[in-house]
Amino acid sequence: MIQYKGKKPSRRSFLTGAAAAGAAVAGATIARAQGTPDPAIVNMEPWAQYNGVGVDAAPYGVPSKYEADVIRRNVPWLTADAVSSVNFTPLHALDGIITPNGLCFERHHAGVAEVDPAEHRLMINGLVDRELVFTMADLLRFPRENHVYFLECAANSGMEWAGAQLNGCQFTHGMIHNVMYTGIPLRLLLAEAGIKTAGTWIMVEGADGAGMNRSIPMEKALDDCLIAFKQNGEALRPEQGYPLRLVVPGWEGNMWVKWIRRIEVGDQPWYAREETSKYTDLLANGQARSFTWVMDAKSVITNPSPQAPITHGPGPTVITGVAWSGHGTIPQVDVTIDGGITWAKARMSGPSLDKSMHRFYYEFDWDGKPLLLQSRAHDSTGYVQPTKDQLREVRGENSIYHNNGIQTWSVNEQGAAENVEIS
Amino acid sequence: MSKFLERAGTALSLTALLAAGVAFADDAAPEKAGGYGLGRVALPEEVAAWNTDVRPDGQGLPVGSGDVMTGEQIFTDNCAMCHGDFGEGAGRWPVLAGGQGSLENKDPVKTIGSYWPYLSTVFDYVNRAMPFGHSKSLQPDEVYAITAYLLYLNDLVGEDFTLSNENFTEVRLPNEANFIPDDRPTTEYPIFSADACMDNCKPTVEITMHASVLDVTPDTATAADTSGEGSVELAQATTTEPATAAEPTPAPEPVAVAAAPELIAAGEAVFRKCKTCHQVGEGAVNRVGPELNGLVGRTMGSVEGFRYSNVFTDANAAGEVWTVDALHTFLTNPRQAMAGTKMSFAGLRDPAEIDAVLAYLQSVGG
């Protein structure tokens, strides 16, 4: 059962709250009624008078037509071809911690494989007692678990290493999603095959044209990896690996192999293309870090942000954002509105789950003056999200991957927000 | 006690409660002694069909060999349209050769020769994922030959070199020693776990860089139709303009004379060989090759925005037109018909296949 942070207002706190609100009303300026009546009230809207469509008009429901701009978006110049490319989750248009399935960012290396589940097989081979093959029907007979995890691409914010580049948290931070997975613990499937003593690594492989493959140490495989078949209660979307994907909690998204068809047990890593040529972190001295699996603590203010400016002028203003860590939970996020001179603790809201997104809010009265907004995550190990300059000092500017530096939005007097870097 | 402190106290106790681990039911899925007995034993030929991976120590290499000169031909036919004749990369496709000594530069060029640690990665990747759009179609000898050619392009072997399963592990890539294991736990975590400053953290703040200077955010970053009067101008000032670039080419009206449905269906199957590089129909845009709407009757080399090879630029200048006959000649043997074309497709030997694919192209693209 999920226990939410915060608590329902008691009668007593309701009364004290009301008293405080009463005091505030005297000082605040409530907008006076306009001279002309609001047409949204005095004119009869069609939906108030006529019947709408009946049930089954949309057997699989879709969002309101007024939400048509809440979509994944692509940055065409980033890649050579949409078939091997990425698009971005519209973080600025979401709230809470769960990403709707249709808005989870996509990253493919050979397009979306349209796998027929009746023809899908999962093979375990290599250093095992029995090399096995499972059908989807076989897999559904294993015990399952439910977990909410973030999946972040190691290249999220990768375009920002050399400086502020893209205007929108969708583009700077949108290679992430957070859903509830239903899946089989990988340790159960490996136990079924029987791991030989020398088996210290696994290689996972996808059924798509790219045959995506990655090496994973056995310790992680036996710890919390899942072979998932549902996301947020329904079947995985094709673009998320239908009918099966690997879940590697807290580790870089590239390892969460989609359309997974094979697990090989071995005694050393494979050094696949995606763990040598890609997903290694080049340092300033020409050396490169390899096997940088964990996604460190990170946060971003999603509102306001360049795609979601403040439109209401001075007065009560809600700042909100998300934070996550591959090492655990996020007990605290700090927010600054003056570019880091003064910080305040944000209010955490909603479930605080291991290796999941967390939602934070910071409410304040905006005086209409320019703002420099930042958020800073603390994770359950005591790690504090670094600034971009702190990261550059250690790594240089050519890392591409694992940029978890603090993001700055500059908000002007009109409420427009821009991606900037500050001293 | 002030109201503020009372609230702070409440927040603290809730945090403590969550830290105690009561937040989520997570009874582990049970193991079963002796296993669940699900699934079945894989046949050796089933394992062999999928178990193609290759490791740096040579485990998994198939028996075979290929030389540089053979590799050059295979590379030119299957790879050069994206990676360039010399591995230099076309457009944003990956650069495969050169870049040695550039890893400490502002813009490092990471190639097989300058960056990749192990040759086995090249073989494994080409074998599983290439050619793009038609993967797993190369024979082992072809993969050896391409790998040998890539070594040659990176000045690591001579033009007489032959790579085989016998000598594979003797080849070492120059950058192998420059990879280190993840050292963040010692180089970063201690620094980034210091107490965070909350007040008077710095005397002043200045903006040092604006994203709007670069102006590389896609035009469609926000809704074209934003409600809220004040916000539209603001948003446009920073990020949005009406989308103008990359408008898909509208498909022309279907032609009057319709081909037989069976012929069109057969042509659609043939077109699978083409569609890695070419698009047709509504919304078709240029990819590796030009879009094919209205191909029959179109002037050669006439698609706007596509970078043609010289032979097509010349044909365009001469006013040459894609007639059905010209397409037959071209598609039978592209490189013979239009010497110098970038199109590396080997050709359709069967005239019936050409008729079918032309019928399909006309049915969807006019």
XYZ file of N, CA, C and O in Angstrom, chain B residues 249-255 271 279-286 290-303 308 320-324 327 357-366:
188
model
N 6.436 17.044 -47.992
C 5.942 17.256 -49.343
C 4.552 16.639 -49.475
O 4.379 15.462 -49.183
N 3.572 17.424 -49.882
C 2.251 16.815 -50.019
C 2.244 15.818 -51.173
O 2.890 16.047 -52.194
N 1.538 14.731 -50.994
C 1.475 13.734 -52.053
C 0.567 14.243 -53.163
O -0.494 14.770 -52.901
N 1.005 14.083 -54.402
C 0.134 14.499 -55.509
C -1.124 13.620 -55.562
O -1.167 12.557 -54.951
N -2.094 14.101 -56.311
C -3.330 13.325 -56.478
C -3.000 11.980 -57.134
O -2.103 11.893 -57.963
N -3.731 10.941 -56.773
C -3.485 9.644 -57.410
C -3.716 9.732 -58.920
O -4.565 10.488 -59.383
N -2.948 8.953 -59.667
C -3.103 8.979 -61.123
C -4.391 8.272 -61.529
O -4.914 7.426 -60.803
N 9.334 -2.841 -52.489
C 9.749 -1.528 -51.986
C 10.439 -1.605 -50.624
O 11.144 -0.693 -50.230
N 11.442 7.508 -49.140
C 10.058 7.571 -48.686
C 9.166 7.922 -49.873
O 9.588 8.575 -50.817
N 7.908 7.489 -49.754
C 6.923 7.816 -50.778
C 5.568 7.952 -50.099
O 5.357 7.387 -49.027
N 4.662 8.722 -50.727
C 3.332 8.889 -50.157
C 3.215 10.187 -49.378
O 4.129 11.015 -49.355
N 2.068 10.331 -48.703
C 1.795 11.567 -47.987
C 2.849 11.796 -46.905
O 3.178 10.895 -46.139
N 3.399 12.995 -46.867
C 4.371 13.324 -45.832
C 5.771 12.831 -46.135
O 6.666 12.957 -45.308
N 5.989 12.274 -47.318
C 7.318 11.746 -47.648
C 8.339 12.878 -47.664
O 8.082 13.958 -48.184
N 9.497 12.609 -47.068
C 10.590 13.586 -47.065
C 11.869 12.895 -47.525
O 11.928 11.673 -47.598
N 12.871 13.700 -47.840
C 14.160 13.149 -48.247
C 14.846 12.485 -47.068
O 14.836 13.017 -45.961
N 16.316 10.668 -52.171
C 15.225 11.636 -52.304
C 13.851 10.975 -52.175
O 13.723 9.767 -52.395
N 12.850 11.775 -51.784
C 11.479 11.242 -51.739
C 11.019 10.931 -53.168
O 11.504 11.516 -54.125
N 10.089 9.987 -53.301
C 9.784 9.450 -54.628
C 8.380 9.794 -55.132
O 7.896 9.173 -56.078
N 7.714 10.765 -54.515
C 6.383 11.128 -55.017
C 6.482 11.706 -56.437
O 7.352 12.521 -56.716
N 5.588 11.253 -57.285
C 5.561 11.765 -58.653
C 6.811 11.410 -59.444
O 7.207 12.133 -60.362
N 7.425 10.275 -59.084
C 8.712 9.915 -59.699
C 8.594 9.748 -61.218
O 9.389 10.317 -61.979
N 7.589 8.981 -61.649
C 7.453 8.740 -63.088
C 7.008 10.043 -63.763
O 5.971 10.605 -63.422
N 7.854 10.529 -64.665
C 7.552 11.779 -65.347
C 8.289 12.971 -64.750
O 8.242 14.077 -65.288
N 8.979 12.743 -63.618
C 9.672 13.823 -62.933
C 11.046 14.037 -63.583
O 11.657 13.105 -64.090
N 11.519 15.290 -63.596
C 12.856 15.564 -64.098
C 13.877 14.939 -63.143
O 13.707 15.001 -61.930
N 14.891 14.320 -63.720
C 15.922 13.700 -62.872
C 16.609 14.755 -62.009
O 16.816 15.890 -62.437
N 16.959 14.377 -60.813
C 17.728 15.266 -59.929
C 16.980 16.520 -59.530
O 17.600 17.565 -59.312
N 15.632 16.440 -59.441
C 14.851 17.673 -59.274
C 14.246 17.866 -57.887
O 13.553 18.846 -57.654
N 14.475 16.954 -56.964
C 13.851 17.122 -55.650
C 14.610 18.175 -54.844
O 15.816 18.063 -54.629
N 22.263 15.745 -54.598
C 22.465 14.681 -55.592
C 23.940 14.499 -55.923
O 24.755 15.430 -55.771
N 16.832 15.732 -68.424
C 16.452 14.310 -68.513
C 15.259 14.016 -67.606
O 15.170 14.545 -66.504
N 14.384 13.142 -68.095
C 13.152 12.843 -67.348
C 13.102 11.356 -67.002
O 13.556 10.502 -67.766
N 12.536 11.056 -65.813
C 12.353 9.662 -65.392
C 11.152 9.054 -66.115
O 10.030 9.139 -65.648
N 11.394 8.465 -67.278
C 10.344 7.706 -67.954
C 10.350 6.293 -67.392
O 11.286 5.897 -66.702
N 9.320 5.517 -67.701
C 9.285 4.120 -67.263
C 10.504 3.375 -67.815
O 11.149 2.599 -67.115
N 13.617 4.340 -65.913
C 13.626 3.721 -64.590
C 13.989 2.245 -64.674
O 14.702 1.721 -63.813
N 7.217 -2.493 -58.574
C 7.565 -1.402 -57.658
C 7.142 -0.053 -58.244
O 6.718 0.853 -57.520
N 7.202 0.073 -59.579
C 6.740 1.319 -60.203
C 5.223 1.470 -60.039
O 4.727 2.573 -59.799
N 4.509 0.349 -60.150
C 3.051 0.395 -59.942
C 2.745 0.827 -58.511
O 1.855 1.646 -58.258
N 3.511 0.291 -57.573
C 3.307 0.661 -56.173
C 3.606 2.146 -55.951
O 2.821 2.880 -55.321
N 4.732 2.605 -56.501
C 5.118 4.010 -56.311
C 4.044 4.939 -56.858
O 3.695 5.946 -56.240
N 3.491 4.569 -58.037
C 2.459 5.426 -58.631
C 1.158 5.363 -57.841
O 0.415 6.331 -57.785
N 0.895 4.205 -57.209
C -0.366 4.076 -56.476
C -0.352 4.921 -55.201
O -1.380 5.424 -54.784
N 0.789 5.074 -54.585
C 0.825 5.845 -53.340
C 1.421 7.241 -53.487
O 1.138 8.128 -52.676
N 2.229 7.423 -54.514
C 2.911 8.713 -54.625
C 2.620 9.450 -55.914
O 3.156 10.524 -56.149
N 1.754 8.874 -56.772
C 1.409 9.540 -58.016
C 2.452 9.338 -59.089
O 3.520 8.806 -58.865
